[in-house]
Amino acid sequence: MKAKHILLGVVALVCCVQFAPSLLAHHAATMFDTTKVIEITATVKELQWTNPHVWIQVYVQKAGGSREEWSVEANGPNSLSRQGWRPTSFKPGEVVTLRINPMRDGTPAGLFVGVKFANAATLGRWDPQP
Amino acid sequence: MRPTLLRTTMLGLLLCAVIPAGVWGQRPPAPVLPDWSGVWQMVGPTVFDTSTVEPPSGRAGEPGVRERPPYNDEWEARYRKNIEGIRNGVFPDPVNTCGTPHGFPRVMNLPDVYEFVVRSEQVWILGENGPNILRIYTDGRKHPAAEDMWPTYTGDSVGHWEGDTLIFDTVSTKGSRDSDVIVDRTGLILSDQLHTVTRMRRIDDMTIEAQIVLEDPKALKAPWRVTKRYRKQPTDTRAYDYSCAENNRNPVTSSGRTLTLGPDGKPIDKVVN
């Protein structure tokens, strides 16, 4: 499902070619469109604090009331821990705003760029929007 | 004790104290080895030769990014084929197969952190990502005879110290003969005839530098000189496990496409072949 089909206001195309793509240690990021960044407001299902990559599983509300699970891939826990991440950084049930490089084929997944929590704290890159 | 005997005894003790052990036929004292302790991180992206990368800000794995090793025509064509594969999303990174070492020289080009263990008889380069270990023998041994050596991912490295500089020679790498070693994700490959000489030195408190000269009579027209640098991390930095098989949600298909698995373990990609 394409991002624009998600409930208005839940996913907004930020379109930021000025964002440098994230680095992935284990595999190439060719499945992600690193020239684009989309923003999703989502409810955390779980944080998979694992190698070779950390995954943030979230639910995104769709038009009509149903919800869709998205998989957000980040770097490995070793490097992320040195950037301030912890296994408890994402708590199940909390609402967060994520910026991701979307999948090229439009499936509900993406490469982590940055996150803003309800208390305004951020992780990753959270540059001012253009 | 008579005075003469006393003088002789005292002279003997004095000689034992001041004459270096080497005079008595023992091994000379080990050289003073440099301090490479701590945790280090490679400077820059995982482009192997950042001095020739095109575009200059290009990152390994991005479509169209390339470097300019002095390839002969045949290996330039192979490299271009890999670059095209990356553009089409079907060039696999061998390390996607969990447990596969990065191999030499890619072991000098890793993300995450490094530790450099300097001992008199060996130096170990430990890459957190991988895991990867490069063993460099500095105890005077030579490479094994040809009949006692077979290609491995990291090859065979022997070296010695010249002052504070470690100089080591690496041969017997697998190269790309089994399509299981690349140098970086731009698609760089070298052959199993690769021979490198690496000079490593701590050039200042915060930096270790490796000057790598690569010669490959199959793939290269001339020696390829690449410099990598490693920056010291804060004192309390730790290195951790890297277990690729723990939760690998990016397996590779037989055609070389990297998949993305959903939480149920099934591909979520629309194109999976």
CSV table of C-alpha atoms in Angstrom, one decimal:
chain,number,residue,atom,x,y,z
A,1,MET,CA,0.0,0.0,0.0
A,2,LYS,CA,1.4,3.4,-0.9
A,3,ALA,CA,2.0,5.9,1.8
A,4,LYS,CA,-0.5,8.4,0.3
A,5,HIS,CA,-3.3,5.9,0.8
A,6,ILE,CA,-2.7,5.9,4.5
A,7,LEU,CA,-5.0,8.0,6.7
A,8,LEU,CA,-4.5,11.7,6.0
A,9,GLY,CA,-2.1,13.2,8.5
A,10,VAL,CA,-0.7,9.9,9.5
A,11,VAL,CA,1.8,9.7,6.7
A,12,ALA,CA,3.2,12.8,5.0
A,13,LEU,CA,5.7,12.8,2.2
A,14,VAL,CA,8.6,15.0,3.4
A,15,CYS,CA,10.6,14.5,0.1
A,16,CYS,CA,14.0,15.2,1.4
A,17,VAL,CA,16.8,14.4,-1.0
A,18,GLN,CA,19.1,16.4,1.3
A,19,PHE,CA,18.9,13.6,3.8
A,20,ALA,CA,22.0,11.4,3.6
A,21,PRO,CA,21.0,7.8,3.5
A,22,SER,CA,21.4,5.7,6.5
A,23,LEU,CA,24.2,3.1,6.6
A,24,LEU,CA,23.5,-0.5,6.9
A,25,ALA,CA,26.3,-2.8,8.0
A,26,HIS,CA,25.0,-6.1,6.9
A,27,HIS,CA,23.4,-5.6,3.5
A,28,ALA,CA,23.0,-3.0,0.8
A,29,ALA,CA,20.0,-0.7,1.1
A,30,THR,CA,18.9,-1.1,-2.5
A,31,MET,CA,15.4,-2.0,-1.5
A,32,PHE,CA,14.9,1.4,0.1
A,33,ASP,CA,14.4,4.6,-1.8
A,34,THR,CA,17.1,6.7,-0.1
A,35,THR,CA,16.2,9.8,-2.1
A,36,LYS,CA,12.9,10.1,-0.2
A,37,VAL,CA,11.9,10.4,3.4
A,38,ILE,CA,8.4,9.8,4.6
A,39,GLU,CA,7.0,10.6,8.0
A,40,ILE,CA,4.7,8.2,9.8
A,41,THR,CA,2.9,8.6,13.1
A,42,ALA,CA,2.7,5.1,14.6
A,43,THR,CA,2.2,3.1,17.7
A,44,VAL,CA,5.1,0.9,18.8
A,45,LYS,CA,4.5,-2.8,18.8
A,46,GLU,CA,8.0,-3.9,19.8
A,47,LEU,CA,11.7,-3.1,19.4
A,48,GLN,CA,13.7,-6.1,18.2
A,49,TRP,CA,17.1,-5.3,19.7
A,50,THR,CA,19.0,-7.8,17.6
A,51,ASN,CA,21.9,-8.3,15.2
A,52,PRO,CA,22.5,-7.8,12.4
A,53,HIS,CA,19.8,-5.1,12.5
A,54,VAL,CA,17.5,-3.5,15.0
A,55,TRP,CA,13.8,-3.6,13.9
A,56,ILE,CA,11.1,-1.3,15.1
A,57,GLN,CA,7.7,-2.9,14.6
A,58,VAL,CA,4.9,-0.3,14.6
A,59,TYR,CA,1.2,0.0,13.8
A,60,VAL,CA,-0.1,2.7,11.5
A,61,GLN,CA,-3.7,3.6,11.5
A,62,LYS,CA,-5.4,3.3,8.1
A,63,ALA,CA,-8.4,5.0,6.7
A,64,GLY,CA,-11.5,3.1,7.7
A,65,GLY,CA,-10.2,2.2,11.2
A,66,SER,CA,-8.0,-0.8,10.5
A,67,ARG,CA,-4.3,-0.7,11.3
A,68,GLU,CA,-1.3,-1.9,9.3
A,69,GLU,CA,2.0,-3.2,10.7
A,70,TRP,CA,5.2,-1.6,9.4
A,71,SER,CA,8.7,-2.9,9.8
A,72,VAL,CA,11.4,-0.2,10.2
A,73,GLU,CA,15.0,-1.4,9.8
A,74,ALA,CA,17.8,0.4,11.6
A,75,ASN,CA,21.5,-0.3,12.0
A,76,GLY,CA,22.8,-2.9,14.4
A,77,PRO,CA,22.5,-2.6,18.2
A,78,ASN,CA,26.3,-2.2,18.7
A,79,SER,CA,26.6,1.0,16.7
A,80,LEU,CA,23.2,2.3,17.8
A,81,SER,CA,24.1,1.8,21.5
A,82,ARG,CA,27.0,4.1,20.9
A,83,GLN,CA,24.6,6.7,19.5
A,84,GLY,CA,22.4,6.7,22.6
A,85,TRP,CA,19.9,3.9,21.8
A,86,ARG,CA,19.0,1.3,24.4
A,87,PRO,CA,16.8,-1.8,24.3
A,88,THR,CA,14.2,0.3,26.1
A,89,SER,CA,14.3,3.2,23.8
A,90,PHE,CA,10.9,2.3,22.2
A,91,LYS,CA,8.2,1.2,24.6
A,92,PRO,CA,5.2,-0.9,23.4
A,93,GLY,CA,2.1,1.2,23.1
A,94,GLU,CA,3.8,4.6,22.9
A,95,VAL,CA,3.1,6.8,19.9
A,96,VAL,CA,6.1,8.1,17.9
A,97,THR,CA,6.8,9.9,14.8
A,98,LEU,CA,9.2,8.1,12.5
A,99,ARG,CA,11.0,9.3,9.4
A,100,ILE,CA,12.1,6.5,7.1
A,101,ASN,CA,13.3,5.9,3.6
A,102,PRO,CA,10.4,3.9,2.2
A,103,MET,CA,10.6,0.6,0.3
A,104,ARG,CA,10.9,1.2,-3.4
A,105,ASP,CA,8.0,-1.2,-4.0
A,106,GLY,CA,5.6,0.5,-1.6
A,107,THR,CA,5.4,-2.3,0.9
A,108,PRO,CA,4.9,-1.3,4.6
A,109,ALA,CA,8.5,-1.1,5.6
A,110,GLY,CA,11.4,1.3,5.5
A,111,LEU,CA,14.9,2.3,6.6
A,112,PHE,CA,15.2,4.3,9.8
A,113,VAL,CA,16.2,7.9,9.5
A,114,GLY,CA,15.0,9.5,12.7
A,115,VAL,CA,12.3,9.4,15.4
A,116,LYS,CA,10.6,12.0,17.6
A,117,PHE,CA,9.0,10.8,20.8
A,118,ALA,CA,6.0,12.3,22.6
A,119,ASN,CA,8.3,14.2,25.0
A,120,ALA,CA,10.1,15.8,22.0
A,121,ALA,CA,13.3,13.8,22.4
A,122,THR,CA,14.8,12.5,19.2
A,123,LEU,CA,17.1,9.8,18.0
A,124,GLY,CA,18.8,9.6,14.6
A,125,ARG,CA,18.6,12.5,12.2
A,126,TRP,CA,15.8,14.9,12.9
A,127,ASP,CA,16.7,17.9,10.7
A,128,PRO,CA,14.3,20.8,10.4
A,129,GLN,CA,11.8,20.2,7.7
A,130,PRO,CA,12.3,22.3,4.5
B,1,MET,CA,86.9,-13.9,52.8
B,2,ARG,CA,90.3,-12.8,51.5
B,3,PRO,CA,90.5,-9.4,49.8
B,4,THR,CA,91.4,-10.9,46.4
B,5,LEU,CA,88.4,-13.3,46.4
B,6,LEU,CA,86.1,-10.5,47.6
B,7,ARG,CA,87.2,-8.3,44.7
B,8,THR,CA,86.7,-11.1,42.2
B,9,THR,CA,83.3,-11.9,43.5
B,10,MET,CA,82.2,-8.2,43.4
B,11,LEU,CA,83.5,-7.8,39.8
B,12,GLY,CA,81.6,-10.9,38.7
B,13,LEU,CA,78.3,-9.6,40.2
B,14,LEU,CA,78.9,-6.2,38.6
B,15,LEU,CA,79.4,-7.8,35.2
B,16,CYS,CA,76.3,-9.8,35.5
B,17,ALA,CA,74.3,-6.7,36.3
B,18,VAL,CA,75.6,-4.4,33.5
B,19,ILE,CA,76.2,-6.7,30.5
B,20,PRO,CA,73.2,-7.1,28.3
B,21,ALA,CA,71.7,-10.6,28.1
B,22,GLY,CA,72.4,-10.8,24.4
B,23,VAL,CA,76.1,-10.9,25.0
B,24,TRP,CA,75.6,-14.2,26.8
B,25,GLY,CA,73.9,-15.8,23.7
B,26,GLN,CA,70.3,-15.2,24.8
B,27,ARG,CA,67.6,-13.6,22.6
B,28,PRO,CA,67.9,-9.9,22.3
B,29,PRO,CA,65.3,-7.9,24.2
B,30,ALA,CA,62.0,-7.6,22.4
B,31,PRO,CA,61.4,-4.2,20.7
B,32,VAL,CA,59.3,-1.7,22.5
B,33,LEU,CA,55.9,-2.1,20.8
B,34,PRO,CA,53.5,0.8,20.3
B,35,ASP,CA,50.4,1.3,22.3
B,36,TRP,CA,47.4,0.6,20.0
B,37,SER,CA,45.1,-0.3,22.9
B,38,GLY,CA,41.5,0.9,23.1
B,39,VAL,CA,38.6,0.9,20.6
B,40,TRP,CA,38.9,2.4,17.2
B,41,GLN,CA,36.6,3.2,14.3
B,42,MET,CA,37.4,3.5,10.6
B,43,VAL,CA,37.3,7.1,9.4
B,44,GLY,CA,34.8,7.7,6.6
B,45,PRO,CA,32.4,5.5,4.8
B,46,THR,CA,32.9,1.9,3.7
B,47,VAL,CA,34.2,2.9,0.3
B,48,PHE,CA,37.5,1.2,0.1
B,49,ASP,CA,39.4,3.8,-1.9
B,50,THR,CA,37.8,7.2,-0.9
B,51,SER,CA,40.5,9.0,-2.9
B,52,THR,CA,39.0,7.9,-6.2
B,53,VAL,CA,35.3,7.4,-5.4
B,54,GLU,CA,32.8,8.8,-7.9
B,55,PRO,CA,30.8,10.9,-7.0
B,56,PRO,CA,33.1,12.1,-4.2
B,57,SER,CA,30.4,11.8,-1.7
B,58,GLY,CA,29.2,8.4,-3.0
B,59,ARG,CA,28.6,5.6,-0.5
B,60,ALA,CA,29.2,1.9,-1.1
B,61,GLY,CA,25.9,0.3,-2.1
B,62,GLU,CA,24.3,3.3,-3.7
B,63,PRO,CA,23.5,2.8,-7.3
B,64,GLY,CA,26.2,4.1,-9.7
B,65,VAL,CA,28.9,4.7,-7.1
B,66,ARG,CA,32.4,3.5,-8.2
B,67,GLU,CA,36.1,3.8,-7.6
B,68,ARG,CA,39.1,3.8,-10.0
B,69,PRO,CA,41.4,0.9,-9.2
B,70,PRO,CA,44.0,0.4,-12.0
B,71,TYR,CA,42.0,-2.6,-13.4
B,72,ASN,CA,42.9,-4.2,-16.7
B,73,ASP,CA,40.1,-4.3,-19.3
B,74,GLU,CA,38.8,-7.7,-18.2
B,75,TRP,CA,38.4,-6.8,-14.6
B,76,GLU,CA,37.1,-3.3,-15.3
B,77,ALA,CA,34.4,-5.1,-17.3
B,78,ARG,CA,33.7,-7.3,-14.3
B,79,TYR,CA,33.5,-4.4,-12.0
B,80,ARG,CA,31.1,-2.6,-14.3
B,81,LYS,CA,28.9,-5.7,-14.4
B,82,ASN,CA,28.8,-5.6,-10.6
B,83,ILE,CA,28.0,-1.9,-10.5
B,84,GLU,CA,25.1,-2.6,-12.9
B,85,GLY,CA,23.9,-5.4,-10.6
B,86,ILE,CA,23.9,-3.0,-7.7
B,87,ARG,CA,21.8,-0.6,-9.8
B,88,ASN,CA,19.3,-3.4,-10.4
B,89,GLY,CA,19.3,-4.6,-6.8
B,90,VAL,CA,20.7,-8.1,-7.6
B,91,PHE,CA,24.3,-8.0,-6.6
B,92,PRO,CA,24.6,-9.9,-3.4
B,93,ASP,CA,27.0,-9.0,-0.6
B,94,PRO,CA,28.6,-12.3,0.4
B,95,VAL,CA,28.5,-11.4,4.1
B,96,ASN,CA,24.7,-11.5,3.9
B,97,THR,CA,25.3,-15.2,4.3
B,98,CYS,CA,25.7,-15.1,8.1
B,99,GLY,CA,29.1,-16.3,9.2
B,100,THR,CA,31.0,-15.5,6.1
B,101,PRO,CA,34.1,-13.4,6.9
B,102,HIS,CA,34.7,-10.2,5.1
B,103,GLY,CA,38.1,-11.4,4.0
B,104,PHE,CA,41.2,-9.4,3.3
B,105,PRO,CA,41.5,-6.5,2.4
B,106,ARG,CA,37.8,-5.8,3.3
B,107,VAL,CA,38.7,-6.6,6.9
B,108,MET,CA,40.5,-3.2,6.9
B,109,ASN,CA,37.2,-1.5,5.7
B,110,LEU,CA,34.6,-2.4,8.2
B,111,PRO,CA,31.8,-0.5,9.9
B,112,ASP,CA,31.4,-0.6,13.7
B,113,VAL,CA,34.6,-0.7,15.7
B,114,TYR,CA,38.0,-2.3,15.8
B,115,GLU,CA,40.5,-3.4,18.4
B,116,PHE,CA,44.2,-3.8,17.6
B,117,VAL,CA,46.0,-6.3,19.9
B,118,VAL,CA,49.8,-5.9,19.7
B,119,ARG,CA,51.8,-8.8,21.1
B,120,SER,CA,55.5,-9.6,20.4
B,121,GLU,CA,54.7,-12.6,18.3
B,122,GLN,CA,51.4,-11.6,16.7
B,123,VAL,CA,49.2,-8.7,16.0
B,124,TRP,CA,45.4,-9.3,15.9
B,125,ILE,CA,43.1,-6.9,14.1
B,126,LEU,CA,39.6,-7.6,15.6
B,127,GLY,CA,36.6,-6.3,13.7
B,128,GLU,CA,33.5,-6.0,15.8
B,129,ASN,CA,31.4,-6.4,12.7
B,130,GLY,CA,31.6,-9.9,11.3
B,131,PRO,CA,33.2,-11.2,13.5
B,132,ASN,CA,36.5,-10.8,11.7
B,133,ILE,CA,40.0,-11.5,12.9
B,134,LEU,CA,43.2,-10.8,11.0
B,135,ARG,CA,46.2,-12.6,12.4
B,136,ILE,CA,49.6,-11.1,11.6
B,137,TYR,CA,52.5,-13.3,12.6
B,138,THR,CA,55.5,-11.2,13.7
B,139,ASP,CA,57.6,-14.0,15.2
B,140,GLY,CA,59.9,-14.2,12.2
B,141,ARG,CA,58.0,-17.0,10.4
B,142,LYS,CA,57.6,-16.8,6.6
B,143,HIS,CA,54.5,-17.6,4.5
B,144,PRO,CA,54.0,-21.4,4.2
B,145,ALA,CA,55.3,-23.2,1.2
B,146,ALA,CA,53.0,-23.1,-1.7
B,147,GLU,CA,52.0,-26.8,-1.3
B,148,ASP,CA,51.1,-26.1,2.4
B,149,MET,CA,48.9,-23.0,1.7
B,150,TRP,CA,45.4,-22.7,0.3
B,151,PRO,CA,43.3,-19.7,-0.3
B,152,THR,CA,41.3,-18.4,2.7
B,153,TYR,CA,39.1,-15.3,3.2
B,154,THR,CA,41.8,-13.4,5.1
B,155,GLY,CA,44.8,-15.1,3.6
B,156,ASP,CA,48.2,-15.5,5.3
B,157,SER,CA,49.9,-12.4,6.9
B,158,VAL,CA,53.4,-12.2,8.2
B,159,GLY,CA,55.1,-9.1,9.3
B,160,HIS,CA,57.7,-7.3,11.3
B,161,TRP,CA,58.3,-4.0,13.2
B,162,GLU,CA,60.4,-1.2,11.9
B,163,GLY,CA,60.4,1.2,14.9
B,164,ASP,CA,56.7,2.0,15.5
B,165,THR,CA,55.6,0.8,12.1
B,166,LEU,CA,54.1,-2.6,11.5
B,167,ILE,CA,54.8,-3.9,8.0
B,168,PHE,CA,53.0,-7.0,6.9
B,169,ASP,CA,52.7,-9.0,3.8
B,170,THR,CA,49.4,-10.8,2.9
B,171,VAL,CA,48.9,-13.6,0.3
B,172,SER,CA,46.7,-16.6,-0.4
B,173,THR,CA,43.3,-14.8,-0.2
B,174,LYS,CA,40.3,-16.3,-1.9
B,175,GLY,CA,39.6,-13.3,-4.1
B,176,SER,CA,36.5,-13.5,-6.2
B,177,ARG,CA,37.2,-17.0,-7.5
B,178,ASP,CA,34.1,-18.4,-5.7
B,179,SER,CA,32.2,-15.1,-5.9
B,180,ASP,CA,32.4,-15.0,-2.2
B,181,VAL,CA,34.6,-12.1,-1.5
B,182,ILE,CA,34.1,-8.5,-2.4
B,183,VAL,CA,36.2,-5.5,-1.3
B,184,ASP,CA,33.3,-3.2,-0.8
B,185,ARG,CA,29.7,-2.7,-1.8
B,186,THR,CA,30.4,-0.7,-4.9
B,187,GLY,CA,31.2,-4.2,-6.3
B,188,LEU,CA,35.0,-4.1,-6.1
B,189,ILE,CA,36.6,-7.5,-6.6
B,190,LEU,CA,40.2,-8.8,-6.7
B,191,SER,CA,41.7,-12.1,-7.7
B,192,ASP,CA,43.3,-14.9,-5.7
B,193,GLN,CA,46.6,-13.7,-7.0
B,194,LEU,CA,46.4,-10.6,-4.7
B,195,HIS,CA,49.6,-9.7,-2.9
B,196,THR,CA,49.6,-6.8,-0.5
B,197,VAL,CA,52.1,-5.0,1.7
B,198,THR,CA,50.5,-2.9,4.5
B,199,ARG,CA,52.3,-0.4,6.7
B,200,MET,CA,50.5,0.5,9.9
B,201,ARG,CA,51.5,3.2,12.3
B,202,ARG,CA,49.9,5.3,15.0
B,203,ILE,CA,50.4,8.7,13.4
B,204,ASP,CA,49.1,10.7,16.3
B,205,ASP,CA,47.3,10.1,19.7
B,206,MET,CA,44.0,9.7,18.0
B,207,THR,CA,44.8,8.0,14.7
B,208,ILE,CA,46.2,4.8,13.3
B,209,GLU,CA,47.0,4.8,9.6
B,210,ALA,CA,47.2,1.8,7.3
B,211,GLN,CA,48.9,2.3,3.9
B,212,ILE,CA,48.0,-0.7,1.7
B,213,VAL,CA,49.7,-1.4,-1.6
B,214,LEU,CA,47.8,-4.0,-3.6
B,215,GLU,CA,49.4,-5.9,-6.5
B,216,ASP,CA,47.3,-8.3,-8.5
B,217,PRO,CA,48.7,-9.6,-11.8
B,218,LYS,CA,45.3,-11.0,-12.8
B,219,ALA,CA,43.2,-7.9,-12.1
B,220,LEU,CA,45.4,-4.8,-11.9
B,221,LYS,CA,47.7,-3.1,-14.4
B,222,ALA,CA,49.7,-1.4,-11.7
B,223,PRO,CA,50.0,-1.3,-7.9
B,224,TRP,CA,47.0,0.2,-6.2
B,225,ARG,CA,47.7,2.3,-3.2
B,226,VAL,CA,45.0,2.8,-0.6
B,227,THR,CA,45.1,4.5,2.8
B,228,LYS,CA,42.7,3.8,5.6
B,229,ARG,CA,42.6,5.6,8.9
B,230,TYR,CA,41.1,4.6,12.3
B,231,ARG,CA,40.1,7.1,15.0
B,232,LYS,CA,40.4,6.3,18.7
B,233,GLN,CA,37.0,6.2,20.5
B,234,PRO,CA,36.3,7.4,24.0
B,235,THR,CA,38.0,5.4,26.8
B,236,ASP,CA,34.8,3.8,28.0
B,237,THR,CA,33.8,2.5,24.6
B,238,ARG,CA,33.0,-1.2,24.5
B,239,ALA,CA,32.9,-3.7,21.6
B,240,TYR,CA,30.1,-6.2,21.5
B,241,ASP,CA,29.0,-9.4,20.0
B,242,TYR,CA,27.9,-9.4,16.4
B,243,SER,CA,25.7,-12.4,15.7
B,244,CYS,CA,24.4,-12.1,12.1
B,245,ALA,CA,22.2,-15.1,12.5
B,246,GLU,CA,20.4,-13.8,15.5
B,247,ASN,CA,17.6,-12.1,13.6
B,248,ASN,CA,18.6,-11.9,9.9
B,249,ARG,CA,15.5,-10.5,8.1
B,250,ASN,CA,17.4,-9.9,4.9
B,251,PRO,CA,18.2,-13.2,3.2
B,252,VAL,CA,19.4,-13.3,-0.4
B,253,THR,CA,17.7,-15.2,-3.2
B,254,SER,CA,19.5,-17.4,-5.7
B,255,SER,CA,19.4,-14.5,-8.2
B,256,GLY,CA,21.2,-12.2,-5.8
B,257,ARG,CA,18.2,-10.1,-4.6
B,258,THR,CA,18.2,-9.1,-0.9
B,259,LEU,CA,14.8,-9.7,0.6
B,260,THR,CA,13.0,-8.0,3.5
B,261,LEU,CA,11.2,-10.3,5.8
B,262,GLY,CA,8.2,-9.3,7.8
B,263,PRO,CA,7.7,-10.1,11.5
B,264,ASP,CA,6.2,-13.5,10.5
B,265,GLY,CA,9.4,-14.4,8.6
B,266,LYS,CA,7.8,-14.2,5.2
B,267,PRO,CA,9.1,-11.8,2.5
B,268,ILE,CA,7.1,-8.5,2.3
B,269,ASP,CA,8.8,-7.6,-1.0
B,270,LYS,CA,6.6,-7.5,-4.1
B,271,VAL,CA,9.5,-8.9,-6.2
B,272,VAL,CA,11.1,-11.9,-4.6
B,273,ASN,CA,13.0,-13.7,-7.4
